[in-house]
Amino acid sequence: MTNHMLIVGASGVIGTGAVEHFARLQGWRVTALSRRRPVVADDVRFDHVAADLTDAAACTVAISTLPPVSHMIYAAVLESDDLVSGWRDEKLIALNGTMLTNVLDPVADCGHLRHLSLLQGAKAYGGHRHPVTTPAREDRPRDDHPNFYWLHEDLARARATRAGFALTVFRPQVLLGSAPGAAMNPVAAIGAYAAIARELGRPFACPAAAPTLWELVDTELLAEAFAWSTDSPAAHGQTFNVTNGDGFVLQHAWPDLAARLGHSDGGVEPRRLADLFAEPEVLIGWDRIVARHGLRVPNLAALLGKSHHYLDLLCSARIADKAAPFLLSTIKIRQAGFAPCRDSLDSLVHWLQRMVELRLLPSFVPN
């Protein structure tokens, strides 16, 4: 029997990775639901349905055109123009809840849904608001702060009980993928920075204010976790942290990263990339890069989305000055049976190269 995976929010960093992964698995039909068609390799076969998730009637019509949906990944999110402040916006939280309801209700009403993968993230532990004891574990009581995660989870668990499908909640850390225009994809920001540095003859300097410890997660690894959860009873009804399994310090990795991108190590120069990308000289330089390489997303802002603001936050003194690193325990998902891992520097370089292959970034190897 062919499974039918509906990936909601398919043009984002998580959704794009999931589309590519499930489209290559035998026995799966993939439908991507998003306003924009996901940017993937030409040989990735999937159906795309465009819909505005804030419009209940449009979602119902879109779902009615599909074959029975057996599995769903919900990776959609509506972010504020001011990325960080939007995480506390009550109206935005409510709207994100409405979006989930608008698509989950018609899918569940069809009676074929067997499993839902729901995305949260490390903000579930409140680390963006207050110190968090390390490592953060899934069995902690809910952190009492405004967040659409809790609204989503309550809606999904109630619907799962009524409709009889299984639910797995995932909490990844910093994501690495190839999606352009994403809210939180540092790969796009780092890649654009590397391209601009070469074009303008500027040093490729690490923008991080301190040797801050991060945890990254490869979106291909996350997609593997989605696939594992679909038919693993140990995953059903559970919440799992997901990371690559190692630690990553951008300042420490920078010399190797620079070398692998064909750059000299420019040392450390703490700065906001959002300011850099707004410079007139940079915008003119980017236009030259686009024309020379035939890039498919000519506008720099459209390529970056809000990812440069997100990378600025990760690199900021605000994060570096925290009393302890904000790390997630991944013991629970390992003990449940999912053990894959990735080297984070290799992951970062892999996705940078993938964006080159997709003509989203220029080649990093000088001609």
CSV table of C-alpha atoms in Angstrom, one decimal:
chain,number,residue,atom,x,y,z
A,1,MET,CA,0.0,0.0,0.0
A,2,THR,CA,1.3,3.4,-0.9
A,3,ASN,CA,1.5,5.9,1.9
A,4,HIS,CA,0.6,9.5,1.1
A,5,MET,CA,2.6,12.2,3.0
A,6,LEU,CA,1.2,15.7,3.1
A,7,ILE,CA,3.9,18.2,4.0
A,8,VAL,CA,2.5,21.5,5.2
A,9,GLY,CA,4.8,24.4,5.1
A,10,ALA,CA,6.7,22.6,2.4
A,11,SER,CA,8.7,25.6,1.1
A,12,GLY,CA,10.4,26.3,4.4
A,13,VAL,CA,13.7,24.8,5.6
A,14,ILE,CA,12.1,21.8,7.3
A,15,GLY,CA,9.5,21.2,4.7
A,16,THR,CA,11.9,21.3,1.8
A,17,GLY,CA,14.1,18.7,3.4
A,18,ALA,CA,11.1,16.5,4.1
A,19,VAL,CA,9.9,16.8,0.5
A,20,GLU,CA,13.2,15.7,-0.9
A,21,HIS,CA,13.6,12.8,1.6
A,22,PHE,CA,10.1,11.3,1.3
A,23,ALA,CA,10.0,11.7,-2.5
A,24,ARG,CA,13.0,9.4,-2.7
A,25,LEU,CA,11.6,6.7,-0.4
A,26,GLN,CA,9.8,3.8,-2.0
A,27,GLY,CA,6.1,3.4,-1.3
A,28,TRP,CA,5.5,7.1,-0.6
A,29,ARG,CA,3.4,9.7,-2.5
A,30,VAL,CA,4.3,13.2,-1.5
A,31,THR,CA,2.1,16.3,-1.6
A,32,ALA,CA,3.7,19.7,-0.7
A,33,LEU,CA,1.2,22.3,0.6
A,34,SER,CA,2.6,25.8,0.7
A,35,ARG,CA,2.1,29.2,-1.0
A,36,ARG,CA,5.4,28.8,-2.8
A,37,ARG,CA,6.6,25.7,-4.6
A,38,PRO,CA,9.6,24.2,-2.7
A,39,VAL,CA,13.0,24.7,-4.4
A,40,VAL,CA,14.4,21.2,-4.8
A,41,ALA,CA,16.4,19.2,-7.4
A,42,ASP,CA,14.7,18.7,-10.7
A,43,ASP,CA,14.5,14.9,-10.3
A,44,VAL,CA,12.5,15.2,-7.0
A,45,ARG,CA,8.9,14.1,-7.9
A,46,PHE,CA,6.0,15.5,-5.8
A,47,ASP,CA,2.7,17.2,-6.2
A,48,HIS,CA,2.3,20.8,-5.1
A,49,VAL,CA,-0.9,22.5,-3.9
A,50,ALA,CA,-0.8,26.2,-3.1
A,51,ALA,CA,-3.0,27.4,-0.3
A,52,ASP,CA,-3.3,30.2,2.2
A,53,LEU,CA,-3.3,28.5,5.6
A,54,THR,CA,-5.1,31.5,7.2
A,55,ASP,CA,-8.1,30.9,4.9
A,56,ALA,CA,-10.2,28.0,6.2
A,57,ALA,CA,-12.3,27.7,3.1
A,58,ALA,CA,-9.3,27.6,0.8
A,59,CYS,CA,-7.7,24.9,2.9
A,60,THR,CA,-10.8,22.7,2.8
A,61,VAL,CA,-11.0,23.0,-1.0
A,62,ALA,CA,-7.3,22.2,-1.3
A,63,ILE,CA,-7.5,19.1,0.9
A,64,SER,CA,-10.7,17.9,-1.0
A,65,THR,CA,-8.7,17.7,-4.2
A,66,LEU,CA,-6.1,15.3,-2.7
A,67,PRO,CA,-6.0,11.5,-2.6
A,68,PRO,CA,-6.5,10.2,1.0
A,69,VAL,CA,-3.7,11.5,3.3
A,70,SER,CA,-2.2,8.8,5.5
A,71,HIS,CA,0.6,10.9,7.1
A,72,MET,CA,1.2,14.6,7.7
A,73,ILE,CA,4.1,16.8,8.7
A,74,TYR,CA,3.1,20.2,9.9
A,75,ALA,CA,6.1,22.5,9.5
A,76,ALA,CA,4.3,25.8,8.7
A,77,VAL,CA,4.8,28.9,10.8
A,78,LEU,CA,3.9,32.6,10.3
A,79,GLU,CA,6.6,34.8,11.7
A,80,SER,CA,6.6,38.6,12.4
A,81,ASP,CA,8.6,41.1,10.4
A,82,ASP,CA,10.5,41.6,13.7
A,83,LEU,CA,11.5,37.9,14.1
A,84,VAL,CA,12.3,37.9,17.8
A,85,SER,CA,9.6,40.1,19.2
A,86,GLY,CA,7.0,38.2,17.1
A,87,TRP,CA,7.7,35.1,19.2
A,88,ARG,CA,5.7,36.7,22.1
A,89,ASP,CA,3.0,38.3,20.0
A,90,GLU,CA,-0.4,37.0,21.2
A,91,LYS,CA,-2.2,37.7,17.9
A,92,LEU,CA,0.5,35.9,16.0
A,93,ILE,CA,0.3,33.0,18.3
A,94,ALA,CA,-3.5,32.7,17.8
A,95,LEU,CA,-3.1,33.0,14.0
A,96,ASN,CA,-0.6,30.2,14.0
A,97,GLY,CA,-3.1,28.1,15.9
A,98,THR,CA,-5.8,28.9,13.4
A,99,MET,CA,-3.5,27.9,10.5
A,100,LEU,CA,-3.0,24.4,12.1
A,101,THR,CA,-6.8,24.0,12.6
A,102,ASN,CA,-7.6,25.0,9.1
A,103,VAL,CA,-5.5,22.2,7.6
A,104,LEU,CA,-5.7,19.5,10.3
A,105,ASP,CA,-9.5,19.5,10.5
A,106,PRO,CA,-10.3,18.7,6.9
A,107,VAL,CA,-7.4,16.1,6.8
A,108,ALA,CA,-8.6,14.4,9.9
A,109,ASP,CA,-12.2,14.5,8.9
A,110,CYS,CA,-11.4,12.4,5.8
A,111,GLY,CA,-10.7,9.5,8.2
A,112,HIS,CA,-7.5,8.2,6.7
A,113,LEU,CA,-4.8,10.0,8.7
A,114,ARG,CA,-2.6,7.6,10.7
A,115,HIS,CA,0.2,9.8,11.9
A,116,LEU,CA,1.0,13.5,12.4
A,117,SER,CA,4.6,14.9,12.9
A,118,LEU,CA,4.3,18.3,14.7
A,119,LEU,CA,7.2,20.7,14.9
A,120,GLN,CA,8.1,22.7,18.0
A,121,GLY,CA,11.7,23.8,18.8
A,122,ALA,CA,14.1,24.6,21.6
A,123,LYS,CA,12.1,27.8,22.5
A,124,ALA,CA,9.7,25.4,24.2
A,125,TYR,CA,12.1,25.4,27.1
A,126,GLY,CA,12.0,29.2,27.4
A,127,GLY,CA,15.7,29.7,26.8
A,128,HIS,CA,14.9,32.9,24.8
A,129,ARG,CA,13.3,34.4,27.9
A,130,HIS,CA,15.3,33.1,30.9
A,131,PRO,CA,18.2,30.8,31.9
A,132,VAL,CA,17.5,27.1,31.4
A,133,THR,CA,19.2,24.3,33.2
A,134,THR,CA,21.3,22.1,30.9
A,135,PRO,CA,20.5,19.8,29.2
A,136,ALA,CA,16.9,20.5,28.5
A,137,ARG,CA,14.8,17.3,28.7
A,138,GLU,CA,11.4,16.6,27.2
A,139,ASP,CA,9.9,15.4,30.5
A,140,ARG,CA,10.1,18.9,32.1
A,141,PRO,CA,6.8,20.6,32.9
A,142,ARG,CA,5.8,23.1,30.3
A,143,ASP,CA,7.5,26.4,30.6
A,144,ASP,CA,4.8,29.0,31.2
A,145,HIS,CA,5.2,31.6,28.5
A,146,PRO,CA,3.2,32.7,25.4
A,147,ASN,CA,4.1,30.3,22.6
A,148,PHE,CA,2.1,28.8,19.7
A,149,TYR,CA,3.8,25.5,20.5
A,150,TRP,CA,1.5,24.8,23.3
A,151,LEU,CA,-1.6,25.9,21.4
A,152,HIS,CA,-0.5,23.6,18.5
A,153,GLU,CA,0.1,20.6,20.8
A,154,ASP,CA,-3.2,20.9,22.6
A,155,LEU,CA,-5.1,21.2,19.4
A,156,ALA,CA,-3.2,18.2,17.8
A,157,ARG,CA,-3.6,16.0,20.8
A,158,ALA,CA,-7.3,16.7,21.2
A,159,ARG,CA,-7.8,16.0,17.5
A,160,ALA,CA,-5.7,12.8,17.6
A,161,THR,CA,-7.8,11.5,20.4
A,162,ARG,CA,-11.0,12.1,18.5
A,163,ALA,CA,-9.8,11.0,15.0
A,164,GLY,CA,-7.6,8.1,16.2
A,165,PHE,CA,-4.3,9.1,14.6
A,166,ALA,CA,-0.8,9.0,16.3
A,167,LEU,CA,1.1,12.1,17.1
A,168,THR,CA,4.8,12.7,17.5
A,169,VAL,CA,6.2,16.2,18.5
A,170,PHE,CA,9.8,17.1,17.5
A,171,ARG,CA,12.0,19.8,19.0
A,172,PRO,CA,15.0,20.5,16.8
A,173,GLN,CA,17.7,23.0,17.5
A,174,VAL,CA,19.4,25.3,14.9
A,175,LEU,CA,18.3,24.0,11.5
A,176,LEU,CA,20.5,23.5,8.4
A,177,GLY,CA,18.9,23.3,5.0
A,178,SER,CA,18.6,24.7,1.5
A,179,ALA,CA,15.3,26.6,1.5
A,180,PRO,CA,15.5,30.2,0.2
A,181,GLY,CA,13.4,32.9,1.9
A,182,ALA,CA,13.2,31.0,5.2
A,183,ALA,CA,12.8,32.7,8.6
A,184,MET,CA,15.6,30.7,10.2
A,185,ASN,CA,18.1,29.1,7.8
A,186,PRO,CA,21.7,30.3,8.7
A,187,VAL,CA,23.0,28.4,5.7
A,188,ALA,CA,21.6,31.1,3.4
A,189,ALA,CA,23.1,33.9,5.4
A,190,ILE,CA,26.5,32.4,5.7
A,191,GLY,CA,26.5,31.5,2.0
A,192,ALA,CA,25.5,35.0,0.9
A,193,TYR,CA,28.2,36.5,3.2
A,194,ALA,CA,30.9,34.2,1.7
A,195,ALA,CA,29.8,35.2,-1.8
A,196,ILE,CA,29.8,38.9,-1.0
A,197,ALA,CA,33.2,38.8,0.7
A,198,ARG,CA,34.7,37.2,-2.4
A,199,GLU,CA,33.0,39.6,-4.8
A,200,LEU,CA,34.0,42.7,-2.9
A,201,GLY,CA,37.5,41.5,-1.9
A,202,ARG,CA,36.7,41.8,1.8
A,203,PRO,CA,37.9,39.5,4.6
A,204,PHE,CA,35.7,36.5,5.3
A,205,ALA,CA,35.7,37.1,9.0
A,206,CYS,CA,33.7,35.2,11.6
A,207,PRO,CA,30.8,37.5,12.8
A,208,ALA,CA,30.3,35.7,16.2
A,209,ALA,CA,30.8,37.8,19.3
A,210,ALA,CA,32.2,34.9,21.3
A,211,PRO,CA,32.9,31.1,21.0
A,212,THR,CA,29.3,30.3,21.7
A,213,LEU,CA,28.4,26.6,21.8
A,214,TRP,CA,25.5,25.7,19.4
A,215,GLU,CA,23.7,22.5,18.5
A,216,LEU,CA,22.7,22.1,14.9
A,217,VAL,CA,20.4,19.7,13.1
A,218,ASP,CA,20.6,18.7,9.5
A,219,THR,CA,17.2,18.8,7.9
A,220,GLU,CA,17.9,15.5,6.2
A,221,LEU,CA,18.5,13.9,9.6
A,222,LEU,CA,15.2,15.5,10.8
A,223,ALA,CA,13.4,14.0,7.8
A,224,GLU,CA,14.9,10.6,8.7
A,225,ALA,CA,13.4,11.1,12.2
A,226,PHE,CA,10.0,11.9,10.6
A,227,ALA,CA,10.2,8.7,8.6
A,228,TRP,CA,11.2,6.6,11.6
A,229,SER,CA,8.3,8.0,13.7
A,230,THR,CA,5.6,7.1,11.1
A,231,ASP,CA,5.6,3.4,11.9
A,232,SER,CA,7.5,3.2,15.3
A,233,PRO,CA,5.1,2.6,18.2
A,234,ALA,CA,7.9,4.0,20.5
A,235,ALA,CA,7.5,7.4,18.9
A,236,HIS,CA,3.7,7.7,19.0
A,237,GLY,CA,2.4,10.1,21.6
A,238,GLN,CA,5.9,11.3,22.4
A,239,THR,CA,7.9,14.5,22.3
A,240,PHE,CA,11.6,14.3,21.1
A,241,ASN,CA,14.5,16.7,21.1
A,242,VAL,CA,16.5,16.3,17.8
A,243,THR,CA,20.1,17.5,17.1
A,244,ASN,CA,23.0,16.3,15.0
A,245,GLY,CA,24.6,14.8,18.2
A,246,ASP,CA,27.7,17.0,18.4
A,247,GLY,CA,28.5,20.6,19.5
A,248,PHE,CA,29.4,23.4,17.2
A,249,VAL,CA,31.3,26.6,17.8
A,250,LEU,CA,31.3,28.9,14.8
A,251,GLN,CA,34.5,30.8,15.9
A,252,HIS,CA,36.3,27.4,16.3
A,253,ALA,CA,35.0,26.0,13.0
A,254,TRP,CA,35.6,29.2,11.0
A,255,PRO,CA,39.1,28.5,9.7
A,256,ASP,CA,38.0,25.0,8.4
A,257,LEU,CA,34.8,26.5,7.0
A,258,ALA,CA,36.7,29.3,5.2
A,259,ALA,CA,39.1,26.8,3.7
A,260,ARG,CA,36.4,24.5,2.4
A,261,LEU,CA,34.7,27.5,0.8
A,262,GLY,CA,37.9,28.6,-0.9
A,263,HIS,CA,38.5,31.6,1.4
A,264,SER,CA,41.3,32.7,3.6
A,265,ASP,CA,40.4,32.8,7.3
A,266,GLY,CA,39.5,36.5,8.0
A,267,GLY,CA,39.7,36.1,11.8
A,268,VAL,CA,37.0,37.3,14.1
A,269,GLU,CA,35.0,40.5,13.5
A,270,PRO,CA,31.8,40.6,15.5
A,271,ARG,CA,29.2,42.3,13.4
A,272,ARG,CA,25.6,42.3,12.4
A,273,LEU,CA,25.2,40.7,8.9
A,274,ALA,CA,21.8,42.5,8.6
A,275,ASP,CA,23.7,45.7,8.5
A,276,LEU,CA,26.2,44.3,6.0
A,277,PHE,CA,23.5,43.1,3.6
A,278,ALA,CA,21.8,46.5,3.6
A,279,GLU,CA,25.0,48.3,2.3
A,280,PRO,CA,24.5,49.8,-1.2
A,281,GLU,CA,27.9,48.4,-2.3
A,282,VAL,CA,26.8,44.9,-1.1
A,283,LEU,CA,23.5,45.1,-3.0
A,284,ILE,CA,25.2,46.2,-6.2
A,285,GLY,CA,27.8,43.4,-5.8
A,286,TRP,CA,25.0,40.9,-5.3
A,287,ASP,CA,23.4,42.0,-8.5
A,288,ARG,CA,26.7,41.3,-10.3
A,289,ILE,CA,26.9,37.8,-8.7
A,290,VAL,CA,23.3,37.0,-9.8
A,291,ALA,CA,24.0,38.1,-13.4
A,292,ARG,CA,27.3,36.2,-13.6
A,293,HIS,CA,26.0,32.9,-12.2
A,294,GLY,CA,22.4,33.0,-13.3
A,295,LEU,CA,21.0,32.6,-9.8
A,296,ARG,CA,17.3,31.6,-9.6
A,297,VAL,CA,16.4,34.0,-6.8
A,298,PRO,CA,17.9,37.4,-7.9
A,299,ASN,CA,16.7,39.5,-4.9
A,300,LEU,CA,19.0,39.2,-1.9
A,301,ALA,CA,16.2,39.8,0.6
A,302,ALA,CA,14.1,37.1,-1.0
A,303,LEU,CA,17.0,34.6,-0.7
A,304,LEU,CA,17.7,35.5,3.0
A,305,GLY,CA,14.1,35.8,4.3
A,306,LYS,CA,14.8,36.6,8.0
A,307,SER,CA,17.7,34.2,8.3
A,308,HIS,CA,20.3,36.9,8.6
A,309,HIS,CA,18.5,38.3,11.6
A,310,TYR,CA,18.4,34.9,13.1
A,311,LEU,CA,22.1,34.3,12.5
A,312,ASP,CA,22.8,37.7,14.1
A,313,LEU,CA,20.9,36.6,17.2
A,314,LEU,CA,22.9,33.3,17.3
A,315,CYS,CA,26.2,35.2,17.0
A,316,SER,CA,25.2,38.0,19.4
A,317,ALA,CA,26.7,38.9,22.8
A,318,ARG,CA,23.2,38.4,24.2
A,319,ILE,CA,23.5,34.6,23.5
A,320,ALA,CA,27.2,34.5,24.4
A,321,ASP,CA,26.6,36.1,27.8
A,322,LYS,CA,24.2,33.4,29.0
A,323,ALA,CA,25.4,31.7,32.2
A,324,ALA,CA,25.5,28.2,30.5
A,325,PRO,CA,25.1,26.9,27.0
A,326,PHE,CA,21.5,26.0,26.0
A,327,LEU,CA,21.8,22.3,25.1
A,328,LEU,CA,19.1,19.7,24.5
A,329,SER,CA,19.3,16.1,25.7
A,330,THR,CA,18.7,13.6,22.9
A,331,ILE,CA,18.9,10.5,25.1
A,332,LYS,CA,15.1,10.0,24.8
A,333,ILE,CA,15.0,9.6,21.0
A,334,ARG,CA,18.1,7.4,21.0
A,335,GLN,CA,16.6,5.1,23.6
A,336,ALA,CA,13.4,5.0,21.6
A,337,GLY,CA,15.3,3.6,18.6
A,338,PHE,CA,16.5,6.6,16.5
A,339,ALA,CA,20.3,6.8,16.5
A,340,PRO,CA,21.5,8.6,13.3
A,341,CYS,CA,23.8,11.5,13.7
A,342,ARG,CA,25.8,14.1,11.6
A,343,ASP,CA,29.0,16.0,11.8
A,344,SER,CA,27.8,19.6,12.0
A,345,LEU,CA,30.6,21.2,10.0
A,346,ASP,CA,30.1,18.6,7.3
A,347,SER,CA,26.3,19.3,7.4
A,348,LEU,CA,26.9,23.1,7.0
A,349,VAL,CA,29.2,22.6,4.1
A,350,HIS,CA,26.8,20.0,2.5
A,351,TRP,CA,23.9,22.5,2.6
A,352,LEU,CA,26.0,25.4,1.3
A,353,GLN,CA,27.0,23.2,-1.6
A,354,ARG,CA,23.4,22.1,-2.1
A,355,MET,CA,22.4,25.7,-2.4
A,356,VAL,CA,25.1,26.1,-5.1
A,357,GLU,CA,23.7,23.1,-7.0
A,358,LEU,CA,20.2,24.6,-6.8
A,359,ARG,CA,21.6,27.9,-8.2
A,360,LEU,CA,20.7,29.8,-5.1
A,361,LEU,CA,24.3,30.6,-4.3
A,362,PRO,CA,27.3,31.0,-6.6
A,363,SER,CA,30.1,28.5,-6.6
A,364,PHE,CA,32.5,28.9,-3.7
A,365,VAL,CA,35.5,27.6,-5.7
A,366,PRO,CA,37.0,30.6,-7.7
A,367,ASN,CA,37.3,30.0,-11.4
